[in-house]
Tab-separated table of C-alpha atoms in Angstrom:
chain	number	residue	atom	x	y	z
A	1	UNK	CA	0.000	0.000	0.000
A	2	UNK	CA	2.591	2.418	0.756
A	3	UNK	CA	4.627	1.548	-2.398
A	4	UNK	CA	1.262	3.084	-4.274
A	5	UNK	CA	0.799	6.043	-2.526
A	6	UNK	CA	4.810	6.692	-2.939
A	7	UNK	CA	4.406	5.899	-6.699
A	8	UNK	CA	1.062	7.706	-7.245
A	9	UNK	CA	2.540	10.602	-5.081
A	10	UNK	CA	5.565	10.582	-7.584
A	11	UNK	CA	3.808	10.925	-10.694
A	12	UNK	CA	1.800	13.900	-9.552
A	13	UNK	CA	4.532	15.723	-9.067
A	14	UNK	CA	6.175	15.174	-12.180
A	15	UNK	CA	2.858	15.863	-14.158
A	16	UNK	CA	2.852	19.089	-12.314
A	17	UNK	CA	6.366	20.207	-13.228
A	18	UNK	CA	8.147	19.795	-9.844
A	19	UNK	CA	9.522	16.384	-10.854
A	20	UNK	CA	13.151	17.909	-12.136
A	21	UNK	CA	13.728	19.234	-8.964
A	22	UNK	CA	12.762	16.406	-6.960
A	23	UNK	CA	15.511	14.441	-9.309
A	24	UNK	CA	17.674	16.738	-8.641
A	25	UNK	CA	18.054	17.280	-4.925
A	26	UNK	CA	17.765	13.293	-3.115
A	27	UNK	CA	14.898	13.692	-0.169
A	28	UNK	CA	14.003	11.439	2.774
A	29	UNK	CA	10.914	12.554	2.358
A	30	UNK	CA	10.196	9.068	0.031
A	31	UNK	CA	11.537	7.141	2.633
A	32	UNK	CA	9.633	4.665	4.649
A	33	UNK	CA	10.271	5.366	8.449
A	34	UNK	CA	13.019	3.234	9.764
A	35	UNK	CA	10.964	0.643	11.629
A	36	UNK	CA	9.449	-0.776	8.067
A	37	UNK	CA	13.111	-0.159	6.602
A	38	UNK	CA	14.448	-2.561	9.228
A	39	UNK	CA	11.239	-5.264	9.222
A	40	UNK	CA	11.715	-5.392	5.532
A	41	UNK	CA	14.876	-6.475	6.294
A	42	UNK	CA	16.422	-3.798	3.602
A	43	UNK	CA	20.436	-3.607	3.175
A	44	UNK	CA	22.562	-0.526	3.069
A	45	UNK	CA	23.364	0.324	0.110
A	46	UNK	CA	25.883	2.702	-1.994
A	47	UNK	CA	27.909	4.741	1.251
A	48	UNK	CA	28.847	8.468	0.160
A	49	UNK	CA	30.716	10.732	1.801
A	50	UNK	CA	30.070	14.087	1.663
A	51	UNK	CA	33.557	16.660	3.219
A	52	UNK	CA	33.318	20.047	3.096
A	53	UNK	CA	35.631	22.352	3.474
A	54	UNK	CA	35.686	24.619	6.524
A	55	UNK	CA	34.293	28.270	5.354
A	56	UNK	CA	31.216	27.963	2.551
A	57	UNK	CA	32.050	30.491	0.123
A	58	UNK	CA	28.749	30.340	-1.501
A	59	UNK	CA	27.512	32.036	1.730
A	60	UNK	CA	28.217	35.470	1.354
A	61	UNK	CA	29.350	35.884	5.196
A	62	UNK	CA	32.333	33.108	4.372
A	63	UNK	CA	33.319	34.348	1.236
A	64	UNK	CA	36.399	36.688	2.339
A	65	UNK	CA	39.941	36.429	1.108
A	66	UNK	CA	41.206	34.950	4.258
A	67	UNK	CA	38.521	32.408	4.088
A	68	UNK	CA	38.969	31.455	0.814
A	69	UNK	CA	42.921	31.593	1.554
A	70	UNK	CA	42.448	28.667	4.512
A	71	UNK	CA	39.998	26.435	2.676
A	72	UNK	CA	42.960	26.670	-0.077
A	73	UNK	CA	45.847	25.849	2.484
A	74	UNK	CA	43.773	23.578	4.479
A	75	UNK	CA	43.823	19.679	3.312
A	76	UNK	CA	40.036	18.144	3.625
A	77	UNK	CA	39.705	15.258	6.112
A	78	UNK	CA	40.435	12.469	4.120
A	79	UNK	CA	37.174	10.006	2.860
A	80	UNK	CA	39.223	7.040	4.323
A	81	UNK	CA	39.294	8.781	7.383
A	82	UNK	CA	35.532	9.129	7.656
A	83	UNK	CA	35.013	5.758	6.203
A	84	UNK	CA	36.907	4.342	9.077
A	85	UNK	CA	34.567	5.713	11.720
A	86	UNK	CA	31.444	4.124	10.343
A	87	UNK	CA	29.541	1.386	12.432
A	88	UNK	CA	27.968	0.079	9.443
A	89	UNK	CA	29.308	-1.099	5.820
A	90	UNK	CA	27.597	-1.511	2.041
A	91	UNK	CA	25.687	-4.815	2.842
A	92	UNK	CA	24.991	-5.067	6.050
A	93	UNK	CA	21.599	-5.119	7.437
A	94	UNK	CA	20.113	-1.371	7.968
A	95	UNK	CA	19.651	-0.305	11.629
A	96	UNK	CA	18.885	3.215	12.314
A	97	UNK	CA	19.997	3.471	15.949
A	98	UNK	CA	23.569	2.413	14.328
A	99	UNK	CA	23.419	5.733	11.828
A	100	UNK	CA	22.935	7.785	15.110
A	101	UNK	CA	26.141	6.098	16.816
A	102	UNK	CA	28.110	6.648	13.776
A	103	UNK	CA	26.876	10.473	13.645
A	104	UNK	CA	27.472	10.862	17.728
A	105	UNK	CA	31.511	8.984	16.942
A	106	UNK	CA	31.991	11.729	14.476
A	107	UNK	CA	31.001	14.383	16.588
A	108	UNK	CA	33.606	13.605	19.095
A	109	UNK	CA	36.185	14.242	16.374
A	110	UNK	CA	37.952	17.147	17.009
A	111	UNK	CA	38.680	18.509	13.380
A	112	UNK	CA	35.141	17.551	12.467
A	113	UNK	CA	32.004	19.555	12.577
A	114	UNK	CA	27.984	19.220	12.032
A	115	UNK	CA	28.131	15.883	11.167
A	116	UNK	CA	25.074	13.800	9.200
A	117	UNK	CA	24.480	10.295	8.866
A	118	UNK	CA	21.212	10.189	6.844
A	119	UNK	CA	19.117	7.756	4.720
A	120	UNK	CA	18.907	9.192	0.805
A	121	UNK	CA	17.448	6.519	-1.332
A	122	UNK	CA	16.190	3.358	-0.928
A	123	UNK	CA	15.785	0.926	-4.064
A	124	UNK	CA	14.849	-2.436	-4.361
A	125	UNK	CA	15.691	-3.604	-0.344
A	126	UNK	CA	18.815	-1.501	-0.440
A	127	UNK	CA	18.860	2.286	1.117
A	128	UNK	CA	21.866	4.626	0.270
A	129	UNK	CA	23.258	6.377	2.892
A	130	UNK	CA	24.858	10.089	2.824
A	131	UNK	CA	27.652	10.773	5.291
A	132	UNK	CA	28.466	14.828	5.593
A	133	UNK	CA	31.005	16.234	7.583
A	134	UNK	CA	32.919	19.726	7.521
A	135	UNK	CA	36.096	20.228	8.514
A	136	UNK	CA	37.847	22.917	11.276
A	137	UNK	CA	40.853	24.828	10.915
A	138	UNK	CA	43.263	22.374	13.050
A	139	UNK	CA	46.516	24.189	13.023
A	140	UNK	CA	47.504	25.631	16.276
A	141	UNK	CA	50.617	28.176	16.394
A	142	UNK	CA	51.931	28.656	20.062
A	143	UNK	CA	54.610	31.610	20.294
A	144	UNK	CA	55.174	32.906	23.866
A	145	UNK	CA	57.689	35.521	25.311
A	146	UNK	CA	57.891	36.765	28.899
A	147	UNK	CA	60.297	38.536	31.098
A	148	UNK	CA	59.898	38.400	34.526
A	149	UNK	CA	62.599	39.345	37.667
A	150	UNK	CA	65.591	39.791	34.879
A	151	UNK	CA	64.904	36.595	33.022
A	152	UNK	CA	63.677	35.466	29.949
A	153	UNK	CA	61.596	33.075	29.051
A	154	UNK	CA	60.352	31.981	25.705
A	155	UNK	CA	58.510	29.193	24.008
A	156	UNK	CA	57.374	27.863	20.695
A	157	UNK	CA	54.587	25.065	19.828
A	158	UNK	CA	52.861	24.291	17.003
A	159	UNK	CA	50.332	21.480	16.652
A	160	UNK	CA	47.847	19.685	13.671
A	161	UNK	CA	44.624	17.107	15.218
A	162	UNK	CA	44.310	16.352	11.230
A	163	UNK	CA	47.514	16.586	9.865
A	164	UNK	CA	47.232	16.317	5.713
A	165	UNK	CA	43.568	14.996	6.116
A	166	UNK	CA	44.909	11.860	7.615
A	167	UNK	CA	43.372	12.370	11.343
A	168	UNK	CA	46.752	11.969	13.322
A	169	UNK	CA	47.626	14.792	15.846
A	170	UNK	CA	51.372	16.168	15.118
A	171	UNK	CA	52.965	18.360	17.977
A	172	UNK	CA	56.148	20.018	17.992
A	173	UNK	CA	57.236	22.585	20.507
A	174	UNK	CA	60.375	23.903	22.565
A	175	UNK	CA	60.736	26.500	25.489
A	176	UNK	CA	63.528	27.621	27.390
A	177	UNK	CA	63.747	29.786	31.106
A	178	UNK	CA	66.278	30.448	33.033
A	179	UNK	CA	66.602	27.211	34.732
A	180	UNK	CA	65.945	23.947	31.822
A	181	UNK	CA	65.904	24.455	28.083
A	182	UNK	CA	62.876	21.563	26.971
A	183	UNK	CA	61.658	20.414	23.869
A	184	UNK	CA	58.886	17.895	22.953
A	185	UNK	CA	57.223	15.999	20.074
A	186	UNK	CA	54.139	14.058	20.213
A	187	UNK	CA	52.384	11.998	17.416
């Protein structure tokens, strides 16, 4: 029955013009809810991931020269990287409450932000699945000077929690007072 309605829906909308931009932009609005998704026993499907970089410079508010400078020196979070985090592969059964996880994992990544896990299609058994993150500006520079009682003390760190897109944290940093000269590195 609700195949019908979906189908019947469908066609009124392309005889009434709106069909090209239905086709265009994917919806969840043709989606059965997730409880007859999972008693249907349907499959994920095709897994894309969606990375975007960290200002959108089709928003007029982000679209500044030193925006559009760090999305060019910034390297997007690798799809690997994303891929990695997922609770759920092409094949295996769907389960909503596993989307969520996946979505509340990649929100506890540090050089990731607004992340969606989200249904797009489903097709003979098999819904397609849309993962979309954005990326944060993950290079920290740490200069530091002081002079206190006829002593100097200065430091230097710099540190990346995505370093080239791979998701690895990179630190680097040295400091010297009057009493110990220190450096460190942590990967």
């Amino acid at each position: 029955m609700y195949g019908r309605l979906v189908l019947l829906w469908t066609l009124l909308m392309l005889a009434s013009g709106m069909g090209r931009a239905l086709a265009a932009a994917p919806s969840t609005a043709l989606l059965p809810p997730d409880a007859e998704l999972e008693a249907a026993g349907a499959r994920v499907g095709t897994i894309t991931i969606v990375s975007q970089q960290i200002f959108d410079e089709t928003d007029p508010r982000e679209n500044y020269g030193l925006y559009r400078l760090a999305n060019r020196l910034h390297l997007r979070t690798r799809p690997g990287v994303i891929r990695a985090q997922l609770l759920f592969g092409e094949g295996d059964a769907y389960r909503r409450e596993l989307l969520g996880e996946t979505e509340r994992n990649l929100r506890r990544l540090s050089y990731l932000r607004e992340p969606r896990v989200r249904p797009v299609r489903y097709h003979d058994g098999v819904v397609d699945v849309e993962v979309q993150t954005q990326d944060v500006w993950t290079l920290q520079l740490g200069p530091s000077y002081g002079r206190s009682g006829g002593s100097d003390r200065s430091s230097f760190e710099i540190q990346d929690n995505n370093l080239f897109g791979f998701g690895k944290t990179l630190a680097l940093g040295a400091g010297r007072d009057v009493d110990r000269s220190s450096s460190f590195l942590e990967w």
